[in-house]
mmCIF file of C-alpha atoms in Angstrom:
data_model
loop_
_atom_site.group_PDB
_atom_site.id
_atom_site.type_symbol
_atom_site.label_atom_id
_atom_site.label_comp_id
_atom_site.label_asym_id
_atom_site.label_seq_id
_atom_site.Cartn_x
_atom_site.Cartn_y
_atom_site.Cartn_z
ATOM 1 C CA MET W 1 83.155 116.942 99.739
ATOM 2 C CA SER W 2 83.318 119.858 102.237
ATOM 3 C CA GLU W 3 80.989 122.832 101.835
ATOM 4 C CA LEU W 4 82.153 124.896 98.766
ATOM 5 C CA PRO W 5 82.187 128.764 98.284
ATOM 6 C CA ALA W 6 79.253 130.238 96.623
ATOM 7 C CA GLY W 7 79.213 130.150 93.039
ATOM 8 C CA TRP W 8 81.055 126.742 92.951
ATOM 9 C CA SER W 9 79.237 123.575 91.764
ATOM 10 C CA THR W 10 80.040 119.822 91.579
ATOM 11 C CA ARG W 11 79.807 117.853 88.369
ATOM 12 C CA PRO W 12 81.128 114.418 87.339
ATOM 13 C CA LEU W 13 84.068 114.365 85.123
ATOM 14 C CA ARG W 14 82.109 112.681 82.315
ATOM 15 C CA ASP W 15 80.204 115.851 81.858
ATOM 16 C CA LEU W 16 83.207 118.095 81.690
ATOM 17 C CA THR W 17 85.590 116.006 79.339
ATOM 18 C CA LEU W 18 85.264 115.577 75.540
ATOM 19 C CA PRO W 19 85.526 112.400 73.592
ATOM 20 C CA ILE W 20 88.828 110.924 72.529
ATOM 21 C CA THR W 21 89.476 109.850 69.067
ATOM 22 C CA LYS W 22 90.921 106.267 68.581
ATOM 23 C CA VAL W 23 93.116 105.592 65.595
ATOM 24 C CA VAL W 24 95.520 102.772 64.204
ATOM 25 C CA PRO W 25 98.903 104.682 63.926
ATOM 26 C CA ILE W 26 99.724 103.371 60.415
ATOM 27 C CA ASP W 27 96.192 104.584 59.179
ATOM 28 C CA THR W 28 97.436 108.379 59.726
ATOM 29 C CA GLY W 29 100.097 107.895 56.872
ATOM 30 C CA ARG W 30 102.742 109.067 59.352
ATOM 31 C CA GLU W 31 106.093 107.111 59.378
ATOM 32 C CA THR W 32 106.634 107.530 63.023
ATOM 33 C CA ILE W 33 104.706 108.616 66.060
ATOM 34 C CA ARG W 34 105.432 109.576 69.605
ATOM 35 C CA TYR W 35 103.901 107.116 72.011
ATOM 36 C CA ILE W 36 102.964 107.711 75.720
ATOM 37 C CA ASP W 37 102.988 104.379 77.511
ATOM 38 C CA ILE W 38 102.612 103.725 81.190
ATOM 39 C CA GLY W 39 106.337 103.822 81.593
ATOM 40 C CA SER W 40 106.618 107.251 80.063
ATOM 41 C CA VAL W 41 105.078 108.668 83.404
ATOM 42 C CA SER W 42 106.809 109.529 86.730
ATOM 43 C CA GLY W 43 104.256 108.894 89.358
ATOM 44 C CA ALA W 44 106.333 110.650 91.913
ATOM 45 C CA ARG W 45 106.508 113.816 89.666
ATOM 46 C CA HIS W 46 103.171 113.455 87.899
ATOM 47 C CA ALA W 47 104.911 114.256 84.695
ATOM 48 C CA LEU W 48 105.799 112.784 81.306
ATOM 49 C CA THR W 49 109.712 111.823 81.308
ATOM 50 C CA ASP W 50 110.505 109.543 78.440
ATOM 51 C CA VAL W 51 108.051 109.633 75.390
ATOM 52 C CA GLN W 52 109.660 107.554 72.662
ATOM 53 C CA GLU W 53 109.421 108.014 68.924
ATOM 54 C CA ILE W 54 108.489 104.705 67.312
ATOM 55 C CA ALA W 55 107.648 103.306 63.909
ATOM 56 C CA ALA W 56 104.002 103.801 63.103
ATOM 57 C CA ASP W 57 103.884 100.369 61.519
ATOM 58 C CA GLY W 58 105.330 98.859 64.491
ATOM 59 C CA ALA W 59 103.279 100.538 67.203
ATOM 60 C CA PRO W 60 101.799 98.212 69.930
ATOM 61 C CA SER W 61 97.946 97.542 69.630
ATOM 62 C CA ARG W 62 97.431 99.654 72.857
ATOM 63 C CA ALA W 63 98.696 102.821 70.878
ATOM 64 C CA ARG W 64 95.376 103.996 69.855
ATOM 65 C CA GLN W 65 94.261 107.164 71.665
ATOM 66 C CA VAL W 66 95.165 110.448 69.962
ATOM 67 C CA VAL W 67 96.155 113.027 72.512
ATOM 68 C CA ALA W 68 95.917 116.872 72.305
ATOM 69 C CA ALA W 69 97.673 119.642 74.202
ATOM 70 C CA GLY W 70 95.878 120.340 77.397
ATOM 71 C CA ASP W 71 94.802 116.721 77.952
ATOM 72 C CA THR W 72 95.631 114.994 81.185
ATOM 73 C CA VAL W 73 96.452 111.197 81.092
ATOM 74 C CA PHE W 74 95.401 109.253 84.083
ATOM 75 C CA SER W 75 96.716 105.587 84.189
ATOM 76 C CA THR W 76 93.776 103.041 84.897
ATOM 77 C CA VAL W 77 96.462 100.307 85.573
ATOM 78 C CA ARG W 78 97.583 100.193 89.072
ATOM 79 C CA PRO W 79 96.380 103.741 89.853
ATOM 80 C CA TYR W 80 97.972 103.790 93.264
ATOM 81 C CA LEU W 81 101.307 104.416 91.331
ATOM 82 C CA GLU W 82 99.743 107.827 90.266
ATOM 83 C CA LYS W 83 100.975 107.593 86.906
ATOM 84 C CA ILE W 84 99.267 111.031 85.951
ATOM 85 C CA ALA W 85 100.549 113.681 83.591
ATOM 86 C CA TYR W 86 99.737 116.795 81.565
ATOM 87 C CA VAL W 87 100.170 116.727 77.882
ATOM 88 C CA ASP W 88 101.865 119.816 76.454
ATOM 89 C CA ASP W 89 102.182 121.310 72.983
ATOM 90 C CA SER W 90 104.980 119.038 71.870
ATOM 91 C CA LEU W 91 102.770 116.019 72.044
ATOM 92 C CA ASP W 92 99.657 117.555 70.316
ATOM 93 C CA SER W 93 98.324 114.775 67.974
ATOM 94 C CA GLU W 94 100.517 112.104 69.301
ATOM 95 C CA PHE W 95 99.340 108.791 70.781
ATOM 96 C CA ALA W 96 98.593 107.326 74.298
ATOM 97 C CA SER W 97 98.149 103.666 75.540
ATOM 98 C CA THR W 98 94.573 102.436 75.954
ATOM 99 C CA GLY W 99 95.921 101.873 79.695
ATOM 100 C CA PHE W 100 95.091 105.599 80.148
ATOM 101 C CA SER W 101 91.882 107.587 80.716
ATOM 102 C CA VAL W 102 92.690 110.480 78.387
ATOM 103 C CA LEU W 103 90.609 113.380 79.988
ATOM 104 C CA ARG W 104 90.173 116.259 77.543
ATOM 105 C CA PRO W 105 88.637 119.174 79.128
ATOM 106 C CA SER W 106 85.491 120.814 77.874
ATOM 107 C CA PRO W 107 85.126 124.702 77.676
ATOM 108 C CA ASP W 108 83.746 124.717 81.121
ATOM 109 C CA LEU W 109 87.281 123.403 82.573
ATOM 110 C CA ALA W 110 90.618 124.886 82.568
ATOM 111 C CA PRO W 111 93.123 122.356 81.314
ATOM 112 C CA LYS W 112 95.566 122.947 84.142
ATOM 113 C CA TYR W 113 92.811 122.907 86.851
ATOM 114 C CA LEU W 114 91.796 119.520 85.480
ATOM 115 C CA TYR W 115 95.374 118.195 85.685
ATOM 116 C CA TYR W 116 95.993 119.688 89.187
ATOM 117 C CA PHE W 117 92.641 118.220 90.307
ATOM 118 C CA SER W 118 93.410 114.858 88.907
ATOM 119 C CA ILE W 119 96.726 114.510 91.101
ATOM 120 C CA SER W 120 95.052 115.783 94.289
ATOM 121 C CA ARG W 121 93.552 113.509 97.118
ATOM 122 C CA ALA W 122 90.148 114.792 96.236
ATOM 123 C CA MET W 123 90.365 112.815 92.955
ATOM 124 C CA LEU W 124 92.571 109.901 94.226
ATOM 125 C CA ASP W 125 90.321 109.072 97.201
ATOM 126 C CA GLN W 126 87.457 108.541 94.870
ATOM 127 C CA ILE W 127 89.340 106.190 92.487
ATOM 128 C CA LEU W 128 91.802 104.086 94.629
ATOM 129 C CA PRO W 129 88.906 102.220 96.436
ATOM 130 C CA LEU W 130 87.579 101.060 93.088
ATOM 131 C CA GLN W 131 90.537 99.039 92.136
ATOM 132 C CA LYS W 132 90.026 95.378 91.333
ATOM 133 C CA GLY W 133 92.536 92.579 91.035
ATOM 134 C CA VAL W 134 95.397 91.512 93.318
ATOM 135 C CA SER W 135 98.374 91.240 90.978
ATOM 136 C CA TYR W 136 97.074 93.576 88.353
ATOM 137 C CA PRO W 137 94.804 96.091 90.062
ATOM 138 C CA ALA W 138 92.914 98.550 87.724
ATOM 139 C CA VAL W 139 90.036 100.677 87.370
ATOM 140 C CA LEU W 140 87.708 101.436 84.444
ATOM 141 C CA ASP W 141 87.713 104.331 82.183
ATOM 142 C CA LYS W 142 84.077 105.076 83.150
ATOM 143 C CA GLU W 143 84.923 104.834 86.852
ATOM 144 C CA VAL W 144 87.501 107.597 86.370
ATOM 145 C CA ARG W 145 84.999 109.849 84.712
ATOM 146 C CA ALA W 146 82.537 109.352 87.266
ATOM 147 C CA ALA W 147 84.679 111.220 89.759
ATOM 148 C CA VAL W 148 83.078 114.268 91.058
ATOM 149 C CA VAL W 149 84.983 117.586 90.608
ATOM 150 C CA PRO W 150 84.399 120.940 92.404
ATOM 151 C CA VAL W 151 83.768 123.514 89.691
ATOM 152 C CA PRO W 152 84.432 127.184 90.352
ATOM 153 C CA PRO W 153 83.880 129.764 87.528
ATOM 154 C CA LEU W 154 86.512 129.625 84.759
ATOM 155 C CA VAL W 155 88.093 132.767 86.059
ATOM 156 C CA GLU W 156 88.505 131.401 89.374
ATOM 157 C CA GLN W 157 89.911 127.945 88.012
ATOM 158 C CA ARG W 158 92.625 130.094 86.359
ATOM 159 C CA ARG W 159 93.412 132.098 89.332
ATOM 160 C CA ILE W 160 93.723 128.866 91.360
ATOM 161 C CA VAL W 161 96.183 127.319 88.762
ATOM 162 C CA GLU W 162 98.209 130.549 88.903
ATOM 163 C CA ILE W 163 98.499 130.450 92.757
ATOM 164 C CA LEU W 164 99.299 126.841 92.672
ATOM 165 C CA GLU W 165 101.969 127.162 90.269
ATOM 166 C CA ASP W 166 103.523 130.227 92.161
ATOM 167 C CA HIS W 167 103.682 127.928 95.272
ATOM 168 C CA PHE W 168 104.902 124.742 93.499
ATOM 169 C CA SER W 169 107.811 126.695 91.654
ATOM 170 C CA ARG W 170 109.298 127.769 95.054
ATOM 171 C CA ILE W 171 108.881 124.194 96.248
ATOM 172 C CA ASP W 172 110.355 122.947 93.131
ATOM 173 C CA THR W 173 113.488 125.233 93.803
ATOM 174 C CA GLY W 174 113.801 124.051 97.354
ATOM 175 C CA GLU W 175 113.583 120.319 96.214
ATOM 176 C CA GLY W 176 116.171 120.887 93.482
ATOM 177 C CA LEU W 177 118.619 121.831 96.301
ATOM 178 C CA LEU W 178 117.516 119.007 98.510
ATOM 179 C CA ARG W 179 118.424 116.653 95.743
ATOM 180 C CA SER W 180 121.724 118.283 95.358
ATOM 181 C CA VAL W 181 122.367 117.617 99.208
ATOM 182 C CA ALA W 182 121.139 114.106 99.210
ATOM 183 C CA ARG W 183 123.245 113.319 96.054
ATOM 184 C CA ARG W 184 126.242 114.887 97.742
ATOM 185 C CA GLY W 185 125.630 112.436 100.771
ATOM 186 C CA ASP W 186 125.021 109.385 98.359
ATOM 187 C CA LEU W 187 128.322 110.020 96.457
ATOM 188 C CA LEU W 188 130.113 110.013 99.902
ATOM 189 C CA GLU W 189 128.543 106.768 100.726
ATOM 190 C CA LEU W 190 129.231 105.178 97.497
ATOM 191 C CA ALA W 191 132.936 106.266 97.581
ATOM 192 C CA SER W 192 133.155 104.355 100.983
ATOM 193 C CA LEU W 193 131.484 101.222 99.605
ATOM 194 C CA ASN W 194 133.730 101.100 96.541
ATOM 195 C CA LEU W 195 136.780 101.035 99.001
ATOM 196 C CA LEU W 196 135.182 98.445 101.186
ATOM 197 C CA VAL W 197 135.990 95.279 99.148
ATOM 198 C CA PRO W 198 139.476 94.024 99.411
ATOM 199 C CA GLU W 199 141.281 93.288 96.098
ATOM 200 C CA GLY W 200 141.075 89.657 95.111
ATOM 201 C CA THR W 201 137.804 88.823 97.227
ATOM 202 C CA PRO W 202 136.129 85.810 95.815
ATOM 203 C CA THR W 203 132.548 86.314 94.640
ATOM 204 C CA VAL W 204 129.489 83.848 95.090
ATOM 205 C CA THR W 205 125.903 83.930 93.979
ATOM 206 C CA LEU W 206 122.968 84.803 96.170
ATOM 207 C CA LYS W 207 121.721 81.378 95.712
ATOM 208 C CA GLU W 208 124.834 79.715 96.971
ATOM 209 C CA ILE W 209 124.834 81.734 100.346
ATOM 210 C CA ALA W 210 120.957 81.454 100.990
ATOM 211 C CA VAL W 211 119.271 78.852 103.285
ATOM 212 C CA SER W 212 116.044 79.618 101.803
ATOM 213 C CA ALA W 213 114.439 82.409 99.498
ATOM 214 C CA GLY W 214 110.859 83.130 98.293
ATOM 215 C CA TYR W 215 108.132 85.596 97.732
ATOM 216 C CA GLY W 216 105.641 87.136 100.334
ATOM 217 C CA THR W 217 101.916 86.962 100.792
ATOM 218 C CA SER W 218 99.228 88.414 98.279
ATOM 219 C CA THR W 219 96.800 88.595 100.906
ATOM 220 C CA LYS W 220 94.795 91.923 100.974
ATOM 221 C CA CYS W 221 96.091 94.362 103.494
ATOM 222 C CA VAL W 222 94.400 97.511 104.937
ATOM 223 C CA VAL W 223 95.029 100.090 107.668
ATOM 224 C CA ASP W 224 93.938 98.820 111.124
ATOM 225 C CA GLY W 225 93.095 95.502 109.632
ATOM 226 C CA PRO W 226 92.669 92.650 112.310
ATOM 227 C CA GLY W 227 95.376 90.446 110.914
ATOM 228 C CA VAL W 228 99.203 90.590 111.439
ATOM 229 C CA PRO W 229 101.273 93.478 110.107
ATOM 230 C CA VAL W 230 102.694 92.920 106.683
ATOM 231 C CA ALA W 231 105.685 94.807 105.565
ATOM 232 C CA ARG W 232 105.430 96.457 102.092
ATOM 233 C CA ILE W 233 107.709 98.447 99.768
ATOM 234 C CA PRO W 234 106.991 101.763 101.729
ATOM 235 C CA ASN W 235 108.331 100.095 104.803
ATOM 236 C CA VAL W 236 111.804 99.238 103.302
ATOM 237 C CA VAL W 237 113.475 102.435 104.621
ATOM 238 C CA ASN W 238 117.173 103.097 104.970
ATOM 239 C CA GLY W 239 118.233 99.514 105.087
ATOM 240 C CA ALA W 240 115.796 98.345 107.659
ATOM 241 C CA ILE W 241 111.907 97.678 108.176
ATOM 242 C CA ASP W 242 109.979 100.868 109.334
ATOM 243 C CA LEU W 243 106.294 99.987 110.226
ATOM 244 C CA ALA W 244 105.305 103.551 110.876
ATOM 245 C CA ASP W 245 103.123 103.227 107.798
ATOM 246 C CA GLU W 246 101.536 99.916 108.789
ATOM 247 C CA LYS W 247 99.036 97.890 107.066
ATOM 248 C CA ARG W 248 97.716 94.504 108.532
ATOM 249 C CA ALA W 249 96.100 91.402 106.897
ATOM 250 C CA GLU W 250 92.421 92.095 106.246
ATOM 251 C CA ASP W 251 91.687 88.384 106.903
ATOM 252 C CA PRO W 252 92.671 87.705 110.591
ATOM 253 C CA ASN W 253 92.391 83.749 109.649
ATOM 254 C CA VAL W 254 95.019 83.674 106.895
ATOM 255 C CA ASP W 255 98.149 81.724 107.990
ATOM 256 C CA LEU W 256 101.121 83.672 107.535
ATOM 257 C CA SER W 257 103.385 81.806 110.054
ATOM 258 C CA GLU W 258 105.710 80.662 107.469
ATOM 259 C CA LEU W 259 106.216 84.146 106.081
ATOM 260 C CA MET W 260 106.988 85.858 109.433
ATOM 261 C CA LEU W 261 109.913 87.921 109.414
ATOM 262 C CA ARG W 262 113.045 86.927 111.493
ATOM 263 C CA GLU W 263 116.017 88.945 112.674
ATOM 264 C CA GLY W 264 118.545 88.852 109.917
ATOM 265 C CA ASP W 265 116.192 88.183 106.790
ATOM 266 C CA LEU W 266 117.148 90.219 103.670
ATOM 267 C CA LEU W 267 114.408 91.811 101.871
ATOM 268 C CA PHE W 268 114.601 92.759 98.178
ATOM 269 C CA VAL W 269 112.114 95.099 96.400
ATOM 270 C CA ARG W 270 111.241 92.895 93.411
ATOM 271 C CA THR W 271 108.803 95.222 91.612
ATOM 272 C CA ASN W 272 108.453 98.835 91.179
ATOM 273 C CA GLY W 273 108.036 101.573 88.503
ATOM 274 C CA SER W 274 111.294 103.400 89.742
ATOM 275 C CA ARG W 275 114.649 102.262 88.708
ATOM 276 C CA ASP W 276 115.773 103.796 92.060
ATOM 277 C CA LEU W 277 113.698 101.484 94.135
ATOM 278 C CA ILE W 278 113.878 98.120 92.096
ATOM 279 C CA GLY W 279 116.340 95.702 94.051
ATOM 280 C CA ARG W 280 116.427 97.984 97.053
ATOM 281 C CA THR W 281 117.133 95.807 100.176
ATOM 282 C CA ALA W 282 116.577 95.903 103.937
ATOM 283 C CA VAL W 283 117.513 93.727 106.771
ATOM 284 C CA ALA W 284 114.794 92.830 109.126
ATOM 285 C CA GLN W 285 115.889 93.989 112.733
ATOM 286 C CA ARG W 286 115.386 92.462 115.954
ATOM 287 C CA GLY W 287 111.746 92.880 117.390
ATOM 288 C CA ILE W 288 109.953 93.104 114.126
ATOM 289 C CA LYS W 289 106.857 91.215 114.284
ATOM 290 C CA ALA W 290 105.498 91.230 110.686
ATOM 291 C CA SER W 291 105.080 89.331 107.521
ATOM 292 C CA PHE W 292 105.998 90.687 104.206
ATOM 293 C CA ALA W 293 104.189 91.227 100.844
ATOM 294 C CA SER W 294 104.465 89.555 97.551
ATOM 295 C CA TYR W 295 106.264 92.570 95.977
ATOM 296 C CA LEU W 296 109.254 91.674 98.257
ATOM 297 C CA ILE W 297 111.537 88.704 98.016
ATOM 298 C CA ARG W 298 112.943 87.233 101.363
ATOM 299 C CA TYR W 299 116.473 85.573 101.509
ATOM 300 C CA GLN W 300 117.418 83.806 104.702
ATOM 301 C CA LEU W 301 121.200 83.561 104.538
ATOM 302 C CA ASP W 302 123.657 81.096 105.995
ATOM 303 C CA PRO W 303 124.818 82.722 109.186
ATOM 304 C CA GLU W 304 128.113 80.590 109.176
ATOM 305 C CA ARG W 305 129.129 82.196 105.793
ATOM 306 C CA VAL W 306 127.733 85.728 105.567
ATOM 307 C CA GLU W 307 126.312 88.688 107.489
ATOM 308 C CA ALA W 308 122.994 89.858 105.939
ATOM 309 C CA SER W 309 124.192 93.491 106.507
ATOM 310 C CA TRP W 310 127.274 92.649 104.404
ATOM 311 C CA VAL W 311 125.107 91.472 101.572
ATOM 312 C CA HIS W 312 122.811 94.754 101.999
ATOM 313 C CA TYR W 313 125.787 97.000 101.683
ATOM 314 C CA MET W 314 127.262 94.981 98.492
ATOM 315 C CA MET W 315 123.871 95.345 96.766
ATOM 316 C CA ARG W 316 124.172 99.121 97.101
ATOM 317 C CA ARG W 317 127.703 99.309 95.264
ATOM 318 C CA PRO W 318 127.257 100.764 91.609
ATOM 319 C CA GLN W 319 128.439 97.494 90.060
ATOM 320 C CA ALA W 320 125.555 95.501 91.881
ATOM 321 C CA ARG W 321 123.004 98.211 91.025
ATOM 322 C CA ALA W 322 123.973 97.926 87.339
ATOM 323 C CA GLU W 323 123.454 94.293 87.352
ATOM 324 C CA ILE W 324 120.199 94.458 89.044
ATOM 325 C CA GLU W 325 118.825 97.074 86.649
ATOM 326 C CA ARG W 326 120.124 95.026 83.688
ATOM 327 C CA LEU W 327 118.285 91.914 85.066
ATOM 328 C CA ALA W 328 114.999 93.691 85.698
ATOM 329 C CA SER W 329 112.338 93.264 83.036
ATOM 330 C CA SER W 330 109.747 95.763 82.212
ATOM 331 C CA SER W 331 106.075 95.381 81.814
ATOM 332 C CA ALA W 332 103.120 97.877 81.837
ATOM 333 C CA GLY W 333 105.633 100.511 83.307
ATOM 334 C CA GLN W 334 106.716 98.234 86.004
ATOM 335 C CA LEU W 335 110.322 96.817 86.585
ATOM 336 C CA ASN W 336 110.305 93.191 87.762
ATOM 337 C CA LEU W 337 113.030 90.943 89.329
ATOM 338 C CA SER W 338 112.293 87.287 89.730
ATOM 339 C CA LEU W 339 113.707 85.108 92.224
ATOM 340 C CA ALA W 340 115.676 83.202 89.534
ATOM 341 C CA LYS W 341 117.381 86.182 88.315
ATOM 342 C CA LEU W 342 118.211 87.471 91.677
ATOM 343 C CA ASP W 343 119.682 84.055 92.532
ATOM 344 C CA LYS W 344 122.410 84.824 89.826
ATOM 345 C CA VAL W 345 123.466 88.165 91.372
ATOM 346 C CA ARG W 346 127.102 87.791 92.497
ATOM 347 C CA VAL W 347 128.272 89.034 95.898
ATOM 348 C CA PRO W 348 131.970 89.581 97.050
ATOM 349 C CA LEU W 349 132.535 87.283 100.040
ATOM 350 C CA PRO W 350 135.572 87.577 102.293
ATOM 351 C CA ASP W 351 135.547 85.441 105.502
ATOM 352 C CA LEU W 352 133.233 86.205 108.298
ATOM 353 C CA PRO W 353 135.684 88.069 110.699
ATOM 354 C CA THR W 354 136.752 90.264 107.689
ATOM 355 C CA GLN W 355 133.071 91.038 106.909
ATOM 356 C CA ARG W 356 132.568 92.061 110.367
ATOM 357 C CA GLN W 357 135.558 94.434 110.575
ATOM 358 C CA LEU W 358 134.718 95.909 107.213
ATOM 359 C CA ILE W 359 131.044 96.561 108.260
ATOM 360 C CA ALA W 360 132.268 98.207 111.420
ATOM 361 C CA ALA W 361 134.656 100.479 109.613
ATOM 362 C CA TYR W 362 132.157 101.413 106.922
ATOM 363 C CA GLU W 363 129.433 102.138 109.416
ATOM 364 C CA ALA W 364 131.821 104.415 111.400
ATOM 365 C CA SER W 365 132.536 106.436 108.296
ATOM 366 C CA LEU W 366 128.725 107.037 107.570
ATOM 367 C CA ASP W 367 127.813 109.794 110.216
ATOM 368 C CA GLY W 368 128.266 112.809 108.129
ATOM 369 C CA PRO W 369 127.003 111.556 104.828
ATOM 370 C CA ARG W 370 123.899 109.859 106.594
ATOM 371 C CA ARG W 371 123.310 113.340 108.471
ATOM 372 C CA LEU W 372 123.076 115.064 104.905
ATOM 373 C CA ILE W 373 120.745 112.222 103.439
ATOM 374 C CA GLU W 374 118.603 112.105 106.466
ATOM 375 C CA SER W 375 117.980 115.956 106.822
ATOM 376 C CA SER W 376 117.218 116.086 102.900
ATOM 377 C CA GLU W 377 114.832 113.074 103.208
ATOM 378 C CA ARG W 378 113.020 114.952 106.134
ATOM 379 C CA ALA W 379 112.774 118.006 104.019
ATOM 380 C CA GLY W 380 111.439 116.211 101.104
ATOM 381 C CA ARG W 381 108.641 114.671 103.034
ATOM 382 C CA GLN W 382 107.693 118.010 104.388
ATOM 383 C CA ALA W 383 107.575 119.310 100.762
ATOM 384 C CA ALA W 384 105.373 116.474 99.778
ATOM 385 C CA ARG W 385 102.879 117.357 102.605
ATOM 386 C CA LEU W 386 102.882 120.933 101.434
ATOM 387 C CA ARG W 387 102.009 119.960 97.950
ATOM 388 C CA ARG W 388 99.208 117.737 98.978
ATOM 389 C CA ALA W 389 97.974 120.480 101.491
ATOM 390 C CA LEU W 390 97.956 123.083 98.794
ATOM 391 C CA LEU W 391 96.059 120.875 96.449
ATOM 392 C CA THR W 392 93.489 120.235 99.277
ATOM 393 C CA ALA W 393 93.127 123.783 99.803
ATOM 394 C CA ALA W 394 92.784 124.640 96.278
ATOM 395 C CA PHE W 395 89.938 122.385 95.619
ATOM 396 C CA SER W 396 87.968 123.006 98.739
ATOM 397 C CA GLY W 397 88.015 126.944 97.845
ATOM 398 C CA LYS W 398 90.523 127.848 100.643
ATOM 399 C CA LEU W 399 93.361 129.073 98.312
ATOM 400 C CA THR W 400 92.857 132.876 98.076
ATOM 401 C CA GLY W 401 96.291 133.972 97.042
ATOM 402 C CA MET W 402 96.631 136.111 100.267
ATOM 403 C CA ASP W 403 99.298 135.818 102.923
ATOM 404 C CA ILE W 404 97.058 133.883 105.224
ATOM 405 C CA ASP W 405 97.315 130.844 102.618
ATOM 406 C CA ASP W 406 100.757 130.084 103.871
ATOM 407 C CA GLU W 407 99.763 129.923 107.462
ATOM 408 C CA ARG W 408 96.442 127.870 106.501
ATOM 409 C CA VAL W 409 98.445 125.352 104.330
ATOM 410 C CA GLU W 410 101.243 124.795 106.648
ATOM 411 C CA GLU W 411 98.560 124.009 109.382
ATOM 412 C CA MET W 412 96.963 121.357 107.068
ATOM 413 C CA ALA W 413 100.349 119.893 106.219
ATOM 414 C CA GLY W 414 101.446 119.657 109.682
ATOM 415 C CA VAL W 415 104.722 121.519 109.250
#
């Protein structure tokens, strides 16, 4: 941690948080409870989105932790998904899964200061290296509570929260406008897709047009690793493979020759916490030299029957999206698609010359909508960098509330 201002100290979270009560819901005498499970939290927004009311006598065995207004819930399961949220007054005395560290601030810590620290890189950089397990990585509650927190005086904590929320409210307004722009572009694209398939076109299953299909590698990947590049979910971008955010196999001796991508391979995102991402596809373009991770499924399609880009576009149609979301099962806040389920998804299949004509016509119509979407995405990435930079500045004592903050944060964000 960088040098802190005078009057600040550093302390582990365990010394700044209070014990949590664990209760069996039915023992409270209540008929119903509201239950915060992993799926109730949006990792992208660091917020609760869908807290269900359930019968107390039917509550899952993990529904044991009683939360209070001002708590922060921090998922210990797949912490890289950043399922972290603030508990407001409406959920006081409700229940959270034992898959969370429930962080209840002591009188030395302002509740929102704790929450904002929990979603900052200063916290996550301490927690993420501690993950254990390949298919189900997790950390321990005691490891979360061992994280070191920069602690200014309470008055300063509250001032930092005020400054952060002022900046974030302006970013939120801008992001709302960006979502409207992106949505307009999406609607224009979807309208074109719906008109793409000629009436009476026969359909086939993915399995019928596949030469082979399978899951990717579960080998551990790291930045600047010595092994081959491995395409992951973040590399599935705009229907193609983008290796700008590259990770490589940690073990240079692992044999991934059978899992190397070839031009025209179709990848599906098979597991994710977001409905928008589950089933997202990409076609491997020429020149990609990478394997692919186990969170992806690869289809190698029969080139005499189908263009991979045709299937990619068909998977974006609302009818296909609805089918994929229906087939996806949910576990621990994650949506999952198996190869067996994807095999059954149906694809409209005109003959090859017709596919090529329709693809060319569709791609020619995309220029305007794509510009809208891409400009919105660029601005969205810039907003995310600004949020991270604001949090970094806040917990290093560099957020003063003066005009100089804007310049300093923009420099940190690289915008």
